[in-house]
Short mmCIF file of C-alpha atoms in Angstrom, two decimals:
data_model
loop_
_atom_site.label_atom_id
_atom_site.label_comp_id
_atom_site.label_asym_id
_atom_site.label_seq_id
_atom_site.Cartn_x
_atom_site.Cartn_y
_atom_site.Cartn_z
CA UNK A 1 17.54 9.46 -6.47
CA UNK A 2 14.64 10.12 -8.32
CA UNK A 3 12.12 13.29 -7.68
CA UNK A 4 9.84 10.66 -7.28
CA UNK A 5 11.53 8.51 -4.69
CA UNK A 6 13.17 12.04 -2.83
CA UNK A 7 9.42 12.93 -2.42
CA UNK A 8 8.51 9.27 -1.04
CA UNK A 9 11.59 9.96 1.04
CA UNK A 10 10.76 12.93 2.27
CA UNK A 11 7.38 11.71 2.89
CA UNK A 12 8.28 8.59 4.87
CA UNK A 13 10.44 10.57 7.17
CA UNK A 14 8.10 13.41 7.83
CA UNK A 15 5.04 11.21 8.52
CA UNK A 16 6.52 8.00 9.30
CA UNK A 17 4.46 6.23 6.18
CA UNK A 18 5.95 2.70 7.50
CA UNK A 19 2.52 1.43 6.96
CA UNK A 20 0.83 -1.90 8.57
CA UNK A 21 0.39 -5.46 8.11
CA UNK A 22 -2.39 -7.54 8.28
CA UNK A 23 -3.90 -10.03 10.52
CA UNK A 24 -3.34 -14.26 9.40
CA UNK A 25 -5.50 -16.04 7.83
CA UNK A 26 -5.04 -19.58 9.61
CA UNK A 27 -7.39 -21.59 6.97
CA UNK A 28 -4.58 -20.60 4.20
CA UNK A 29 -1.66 -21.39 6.32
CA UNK A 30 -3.20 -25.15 7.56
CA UNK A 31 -6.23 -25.79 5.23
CA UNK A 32 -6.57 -27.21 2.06
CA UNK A 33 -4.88 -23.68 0.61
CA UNK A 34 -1.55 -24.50 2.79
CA UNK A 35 1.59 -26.25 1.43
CA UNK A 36 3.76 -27.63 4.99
CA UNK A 37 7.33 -25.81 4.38
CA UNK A 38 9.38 -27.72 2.28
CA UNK A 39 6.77 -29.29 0.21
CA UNK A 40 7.21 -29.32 -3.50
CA UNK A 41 3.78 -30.53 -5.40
CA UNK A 42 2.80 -27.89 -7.59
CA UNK A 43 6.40 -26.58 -8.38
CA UNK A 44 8.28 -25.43 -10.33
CA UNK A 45 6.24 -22.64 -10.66
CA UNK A 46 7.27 -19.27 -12.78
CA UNK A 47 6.65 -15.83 -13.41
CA UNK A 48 7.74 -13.13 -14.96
CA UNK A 49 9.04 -9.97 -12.62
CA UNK A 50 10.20 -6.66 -13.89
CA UNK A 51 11.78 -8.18 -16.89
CA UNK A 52 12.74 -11.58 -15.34
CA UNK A 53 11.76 -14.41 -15.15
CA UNK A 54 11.25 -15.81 -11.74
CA UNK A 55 11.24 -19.67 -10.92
CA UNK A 56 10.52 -21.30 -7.71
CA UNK A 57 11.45 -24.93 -6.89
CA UNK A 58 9.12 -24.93 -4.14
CA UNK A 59 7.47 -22.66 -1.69
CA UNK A 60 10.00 -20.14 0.03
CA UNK A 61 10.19 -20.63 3.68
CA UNK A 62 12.44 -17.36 4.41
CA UNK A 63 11.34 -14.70 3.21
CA UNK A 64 12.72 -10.67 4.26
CA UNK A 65 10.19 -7.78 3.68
CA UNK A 66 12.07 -4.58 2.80
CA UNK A 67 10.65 -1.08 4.16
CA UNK A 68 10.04 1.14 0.97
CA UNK A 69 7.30 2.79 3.15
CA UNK A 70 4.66 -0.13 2.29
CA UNK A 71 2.71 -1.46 3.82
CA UNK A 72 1.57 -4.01 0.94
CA UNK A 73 3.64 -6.79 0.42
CA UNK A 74 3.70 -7.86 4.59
CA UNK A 75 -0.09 -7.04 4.44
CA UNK A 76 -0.36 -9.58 1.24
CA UNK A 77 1.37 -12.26 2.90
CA UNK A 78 -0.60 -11.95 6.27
CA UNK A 79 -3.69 -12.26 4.63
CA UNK A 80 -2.84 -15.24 2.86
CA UNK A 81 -1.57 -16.90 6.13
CA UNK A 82 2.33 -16.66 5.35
CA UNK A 83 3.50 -14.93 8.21
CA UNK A 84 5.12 -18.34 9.51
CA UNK A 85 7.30 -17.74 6.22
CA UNK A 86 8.92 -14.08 6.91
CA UNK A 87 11.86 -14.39 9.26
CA UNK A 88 12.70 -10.27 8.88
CA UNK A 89 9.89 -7.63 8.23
CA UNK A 90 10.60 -3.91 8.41
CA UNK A 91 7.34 -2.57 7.29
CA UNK A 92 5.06 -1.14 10.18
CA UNK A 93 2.45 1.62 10.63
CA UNK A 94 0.71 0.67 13.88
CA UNK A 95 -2.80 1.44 12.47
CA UNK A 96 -4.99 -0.15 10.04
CA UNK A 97 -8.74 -0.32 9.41
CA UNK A 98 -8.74 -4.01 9.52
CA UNK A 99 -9.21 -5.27 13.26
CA UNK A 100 -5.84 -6.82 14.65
CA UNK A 101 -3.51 -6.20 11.71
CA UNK A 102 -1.90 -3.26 13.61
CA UNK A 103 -0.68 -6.21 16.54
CA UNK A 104 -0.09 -8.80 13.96
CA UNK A 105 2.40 -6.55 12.36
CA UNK A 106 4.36 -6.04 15.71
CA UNK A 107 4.69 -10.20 16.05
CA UNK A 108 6.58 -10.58 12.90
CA UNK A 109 10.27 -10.89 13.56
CA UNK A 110 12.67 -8.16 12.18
CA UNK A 111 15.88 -10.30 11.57
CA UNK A 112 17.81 -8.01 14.19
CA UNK A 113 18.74 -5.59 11.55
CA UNK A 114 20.55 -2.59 11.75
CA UNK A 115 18.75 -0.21 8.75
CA UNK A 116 20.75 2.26 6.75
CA UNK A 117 20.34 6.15 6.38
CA UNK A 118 16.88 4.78 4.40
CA UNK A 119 15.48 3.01 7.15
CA UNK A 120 15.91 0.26 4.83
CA UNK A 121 18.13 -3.38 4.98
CA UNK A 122 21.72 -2.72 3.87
CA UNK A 123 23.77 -5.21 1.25
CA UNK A 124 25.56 -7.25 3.76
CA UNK A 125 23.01 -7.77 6.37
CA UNK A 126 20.26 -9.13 3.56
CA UNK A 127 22.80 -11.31 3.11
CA UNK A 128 23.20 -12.49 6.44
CA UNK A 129 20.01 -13.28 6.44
CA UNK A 130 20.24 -15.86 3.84
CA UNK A 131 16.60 -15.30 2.22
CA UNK A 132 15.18 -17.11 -0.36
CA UNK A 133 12.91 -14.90 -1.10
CA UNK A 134 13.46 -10.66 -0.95
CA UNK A 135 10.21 -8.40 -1.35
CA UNK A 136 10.73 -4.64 -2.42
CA UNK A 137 8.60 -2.04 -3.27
CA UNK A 138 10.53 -0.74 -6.07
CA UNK A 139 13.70 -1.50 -7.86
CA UNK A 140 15.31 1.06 -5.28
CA UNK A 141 15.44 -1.72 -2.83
CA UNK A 142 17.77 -3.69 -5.22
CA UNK A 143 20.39 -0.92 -6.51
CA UNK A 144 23.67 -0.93 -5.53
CA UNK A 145 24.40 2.61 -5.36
CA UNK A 146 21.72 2.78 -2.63
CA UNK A 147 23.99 0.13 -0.82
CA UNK A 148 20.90 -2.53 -0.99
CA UNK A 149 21.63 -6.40 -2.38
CA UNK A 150 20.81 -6.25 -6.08
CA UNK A 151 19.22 -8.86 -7.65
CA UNK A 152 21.91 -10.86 -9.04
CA UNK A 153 23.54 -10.90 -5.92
CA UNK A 154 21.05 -12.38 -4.38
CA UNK A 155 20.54 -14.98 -7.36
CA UNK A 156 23.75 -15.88 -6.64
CA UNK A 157 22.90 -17.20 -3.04
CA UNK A 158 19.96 -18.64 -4.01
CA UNK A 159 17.07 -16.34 -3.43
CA UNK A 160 14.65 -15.31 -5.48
CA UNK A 161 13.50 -11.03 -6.03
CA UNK A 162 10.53 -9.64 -6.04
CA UNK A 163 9.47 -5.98 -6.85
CA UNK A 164 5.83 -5.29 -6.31
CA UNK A 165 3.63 -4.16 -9.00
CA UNK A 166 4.52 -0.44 -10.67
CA UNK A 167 7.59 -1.01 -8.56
CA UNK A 168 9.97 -1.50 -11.54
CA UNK A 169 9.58 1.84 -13.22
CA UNK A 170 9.14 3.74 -10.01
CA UNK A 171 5.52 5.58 -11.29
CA UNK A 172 3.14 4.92 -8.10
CA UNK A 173 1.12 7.48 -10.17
CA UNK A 174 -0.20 4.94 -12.20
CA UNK A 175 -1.33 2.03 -9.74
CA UNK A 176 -5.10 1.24 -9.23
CA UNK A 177 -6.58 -1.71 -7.33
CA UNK A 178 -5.54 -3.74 -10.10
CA UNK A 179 -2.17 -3.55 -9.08
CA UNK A 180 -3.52 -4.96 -4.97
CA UNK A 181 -4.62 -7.70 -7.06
CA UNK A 182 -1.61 -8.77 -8.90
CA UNK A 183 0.39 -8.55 -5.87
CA UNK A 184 -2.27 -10.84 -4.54
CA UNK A 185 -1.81 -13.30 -7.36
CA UNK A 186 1.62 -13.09 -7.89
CA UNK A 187 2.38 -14.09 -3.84
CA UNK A 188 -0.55 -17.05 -4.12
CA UNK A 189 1.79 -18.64 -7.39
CA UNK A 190 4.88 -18.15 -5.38
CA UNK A 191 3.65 -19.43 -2.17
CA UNK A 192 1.15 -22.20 -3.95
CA UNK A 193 -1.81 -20.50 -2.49
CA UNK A 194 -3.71 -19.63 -5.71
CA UNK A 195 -7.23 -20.67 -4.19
CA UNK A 196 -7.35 -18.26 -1.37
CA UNK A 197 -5.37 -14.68 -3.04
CA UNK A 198 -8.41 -15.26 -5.62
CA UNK A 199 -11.11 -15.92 -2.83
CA UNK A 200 -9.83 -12.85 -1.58
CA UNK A 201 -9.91 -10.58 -4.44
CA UNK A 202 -13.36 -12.22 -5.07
CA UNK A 203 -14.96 -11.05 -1.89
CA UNK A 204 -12.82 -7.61 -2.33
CA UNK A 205 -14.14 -7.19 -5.66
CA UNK A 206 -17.74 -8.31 -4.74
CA UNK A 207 -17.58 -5.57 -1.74
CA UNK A 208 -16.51 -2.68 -4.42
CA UNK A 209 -19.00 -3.29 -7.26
CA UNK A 210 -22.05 -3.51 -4.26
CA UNK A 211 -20.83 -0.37 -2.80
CA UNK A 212 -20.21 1.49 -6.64
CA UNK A 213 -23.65 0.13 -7.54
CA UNK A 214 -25.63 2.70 -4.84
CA UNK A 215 -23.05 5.30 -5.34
CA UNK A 216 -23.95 6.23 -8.97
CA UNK A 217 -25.01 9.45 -9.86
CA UNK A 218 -24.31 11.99 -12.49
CA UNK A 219 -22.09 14.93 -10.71
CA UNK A 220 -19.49 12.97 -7.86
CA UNK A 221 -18.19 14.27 -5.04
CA UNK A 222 -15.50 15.88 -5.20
CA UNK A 223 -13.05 14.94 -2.86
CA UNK A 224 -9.73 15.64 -1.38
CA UNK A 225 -7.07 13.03 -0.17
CA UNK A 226 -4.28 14.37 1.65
CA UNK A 227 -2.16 13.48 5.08
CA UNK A 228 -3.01 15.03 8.50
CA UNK A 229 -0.22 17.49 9.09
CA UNK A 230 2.48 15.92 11.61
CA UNK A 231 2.55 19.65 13.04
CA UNK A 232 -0.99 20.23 12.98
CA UNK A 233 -1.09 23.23 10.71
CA UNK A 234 -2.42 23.43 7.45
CA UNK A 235 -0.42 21.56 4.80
CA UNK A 236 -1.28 21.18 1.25
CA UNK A 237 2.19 20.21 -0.09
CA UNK A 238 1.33 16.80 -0.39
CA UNK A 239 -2.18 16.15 -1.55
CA UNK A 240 -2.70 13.29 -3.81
CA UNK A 241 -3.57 13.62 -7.57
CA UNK A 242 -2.82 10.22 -9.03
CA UNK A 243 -2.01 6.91 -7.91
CA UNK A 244 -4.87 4.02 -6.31
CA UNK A 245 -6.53 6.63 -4.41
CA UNK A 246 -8.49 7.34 -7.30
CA UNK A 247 -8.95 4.29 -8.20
CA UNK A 248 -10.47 3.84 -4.94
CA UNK A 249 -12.20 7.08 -4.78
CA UNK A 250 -13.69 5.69 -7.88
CA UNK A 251 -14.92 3.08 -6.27
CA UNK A 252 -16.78 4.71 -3.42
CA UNK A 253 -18.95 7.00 -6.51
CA UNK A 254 -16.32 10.14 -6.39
CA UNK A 255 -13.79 11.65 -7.72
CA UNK A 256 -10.31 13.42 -6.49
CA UNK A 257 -11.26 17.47 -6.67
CA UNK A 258 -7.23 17.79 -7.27
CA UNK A 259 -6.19 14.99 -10.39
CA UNK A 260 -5.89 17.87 -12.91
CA UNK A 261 -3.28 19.59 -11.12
CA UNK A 262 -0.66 17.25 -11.33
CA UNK A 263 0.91 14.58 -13.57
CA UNK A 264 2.91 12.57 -10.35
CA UNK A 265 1.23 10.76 -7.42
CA UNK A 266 1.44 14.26 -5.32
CA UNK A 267 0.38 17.81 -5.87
CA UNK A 268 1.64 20.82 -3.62
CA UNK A 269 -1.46 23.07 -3.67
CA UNK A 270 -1.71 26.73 -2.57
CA UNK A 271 -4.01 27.91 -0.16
CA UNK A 272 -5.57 29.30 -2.85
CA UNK A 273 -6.04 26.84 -5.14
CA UNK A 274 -7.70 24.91 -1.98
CA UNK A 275 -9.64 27.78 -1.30
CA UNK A 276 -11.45 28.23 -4.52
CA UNK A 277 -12.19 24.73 -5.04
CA UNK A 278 -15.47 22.98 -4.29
CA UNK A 279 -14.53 20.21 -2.21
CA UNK A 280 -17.27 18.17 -0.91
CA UNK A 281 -15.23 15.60 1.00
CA UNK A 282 -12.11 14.92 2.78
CA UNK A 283 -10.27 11.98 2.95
CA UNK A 284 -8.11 12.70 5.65
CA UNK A 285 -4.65 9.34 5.87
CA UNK A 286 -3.52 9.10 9.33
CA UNK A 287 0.37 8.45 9.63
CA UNK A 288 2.02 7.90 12.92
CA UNK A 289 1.89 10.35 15.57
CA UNK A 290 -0.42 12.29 13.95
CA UNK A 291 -4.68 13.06 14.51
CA UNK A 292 -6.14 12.57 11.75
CA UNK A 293 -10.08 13.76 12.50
CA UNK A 294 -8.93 16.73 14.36
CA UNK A 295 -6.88 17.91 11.54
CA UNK A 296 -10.01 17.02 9.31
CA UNK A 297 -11.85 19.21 11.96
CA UNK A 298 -9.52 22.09 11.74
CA UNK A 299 -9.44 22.31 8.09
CA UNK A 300 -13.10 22.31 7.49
CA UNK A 301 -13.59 24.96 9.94
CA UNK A 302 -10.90 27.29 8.40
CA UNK A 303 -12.26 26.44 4.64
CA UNK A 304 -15.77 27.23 5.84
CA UNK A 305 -16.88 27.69 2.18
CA UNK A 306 -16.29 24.04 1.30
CA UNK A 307 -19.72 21.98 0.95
CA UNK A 308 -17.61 19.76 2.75
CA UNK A 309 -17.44 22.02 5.63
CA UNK A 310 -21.13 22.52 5.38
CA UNK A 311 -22.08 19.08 5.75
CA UNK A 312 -19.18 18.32 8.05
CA UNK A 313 -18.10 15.62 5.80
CA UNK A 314 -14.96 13.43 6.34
CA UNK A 315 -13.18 10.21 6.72
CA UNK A 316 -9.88 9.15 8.26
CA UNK A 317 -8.34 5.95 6.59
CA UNK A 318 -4.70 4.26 7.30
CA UNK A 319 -3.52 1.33 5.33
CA UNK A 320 -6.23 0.72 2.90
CA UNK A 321 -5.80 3.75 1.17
CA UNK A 322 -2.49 1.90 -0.11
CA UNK A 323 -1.59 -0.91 -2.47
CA UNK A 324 -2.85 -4.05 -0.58
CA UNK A 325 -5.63 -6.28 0.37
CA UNK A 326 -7.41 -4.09 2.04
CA UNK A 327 -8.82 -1.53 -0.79
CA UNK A 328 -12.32 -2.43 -0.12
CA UNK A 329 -12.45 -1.31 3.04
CA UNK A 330 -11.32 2.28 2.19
CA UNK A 331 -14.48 2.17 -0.54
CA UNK A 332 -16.35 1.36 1.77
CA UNK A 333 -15.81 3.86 4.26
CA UNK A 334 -15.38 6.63 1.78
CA UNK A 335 -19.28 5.71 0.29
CA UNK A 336 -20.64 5.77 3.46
CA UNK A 337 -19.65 9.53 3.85
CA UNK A 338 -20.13 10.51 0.35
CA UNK A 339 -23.62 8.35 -0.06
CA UNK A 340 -25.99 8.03 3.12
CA UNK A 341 -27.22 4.64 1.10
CA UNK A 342 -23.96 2.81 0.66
CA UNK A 343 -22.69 0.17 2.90
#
């Protein structure tokens, strides 16, 4: 396992980062969007995945959703009104800034699995499930020493692979909203629903270029993104340095206060280094079981020499802080802390 996957590991089973899906979009499911199941105009249809090529004879009607701590690829298909399609999904988070996507997520079916030591759907019971379609996060889902169903096994009965965008190298340092996007695009060829993944990055990309346009100005915020601390005390071993959050934080007119001090997706920062840096926000990701704002609270009160602690400035996001559809939502949110004018 890789140092980055061990530290995704570690971090889904600390802070229980099973994050959430999103609520259906009924107009893509019925309207003129929707394909009934089993209906083949527009197909074949092909793409190109992680070095192979992908073809689909028509729209897949069972599809499983693997773990791998995401919450994007269930959130994708939700929004494009595919949940009628996923007969086992084991992502879940239970809290999301977009209304009714927490319950949506608990509606899905799970397929009755019972998950490995990786929370995650072993060889023989993907099998049983007889897919057509498999969504992972990563390759990890789909190597056989990690006792998962690897690609050409599943080929072999007839379903189709899919590893979401930055997935196939492992390097969540490098994703940006971009990647929300593709994942977007790539499910709306799949699934024949091309019309509404680019309506929705449309309106999501809209949102983030109103919002950047009254953020501008020539020293940003400098902000920190981190998880509240399952334990409540002060924990800087994972606070973000790469990845979409600063793509997002980009977005909302700032920038991450700790992207020099790391090369991967997480940084463990001393005390001190926190200390003696000028942070003038926090971005504060609620996990499971944890309180998010009064972790934010306790921090800025023991880092009293923060202009952040000052100006009592902080936000608490969930799922759109993540690969997704949601990304808008977290610039949003983020501006409206950072920039009294944005909205």
């Amino acid at each position: 396992m890789s140092m980055k996957r061990s530290a995704a590991a570690a971090l889904a089973a600390a802070l229980c980062l099973l994050t959430a899906a999103c609520g259906s979009s009924s107009d893509a499911a019925n309207g003129t969007n929707g394909k009934a199941a089993g209906q083949t105009t527009g197909y074949p249809v092909t793409l190109e995945n992680c070095g192979r090529k992908l073809t689909f004879e028509k729209a897949p009607e069972r599809v499983v959703v693997m773990n791998g701590a995401s919450v994007a690829e269930v959130s994708t298909l939700l929004a494009l009104g595919l949940e009628d399609r996923i007969v086992a999904n084991q992502q879940g988070y239970g809290r999301s800034e977009v209304p009714g996507r927490a319950d949506a997520i608990k509606k899905l079916p799970t397929g009755g699995v019972t998950l490995n030591g990786a929370g995650d759907i072993p060889r023989e019971a993907m099998l049983g499930l007889r897919p057509d379609l498999a969504l992972s996060v990563t390759s990890y889902g789909f190597e056989q020493k990690n006792g998962f169903a690897t690609r050409e096994q599943l080929q072999q009965v007839g379903a189709n692979s899919y590893i979401s965008p930055q997935g196939c190298d492992d390097d969540p340092s490098k994703m940006t909203v971009a990647d929300s996007y593709q994942l977007l695009r790539d499910m709306g060829k799949i699934f024949h629903v091309g019309d509404r993944a680019e309506k929705l990055i449309a309106e999501s990309e809209k949102k983030i270029t109103a919002v950047t346009g009254k953020a501008g100005t020539d020293k940003p915020p400098k902000v920190m993104v981190l998880f509240a601390s399952p334990t409540g005390k002060t924990d800087f071993s994972l606070v973000f340095a790469k990845g979409i959050v600063n793509d997002i934080l980009a977005g909302a007119g700032g920038v991450n206060a700790f992207e020099d001090t790391a090369e991967t997706l997480f940084a463990n920062v001393s005390k001190e280094k926190a200390a003696t840096t000028d942070v003038d926000a926090l971005v504060v990701i609620d996990a499971s079981g944890t309180d998010a704002a009064a972790y934010a609270k306790k921090l800025l009160k023991e880092f009293p020499q923060w202009p952040a602690a000052r100006t009592n400035t902080y936000v608490t996001l969930s799922d759109s802080m993540y690969l997704g559809p949601s990304n808008d939502l977290a610039v949003k949110k983020i501006a409206e802390v950072l920039h009294a004018d944005a909205s």
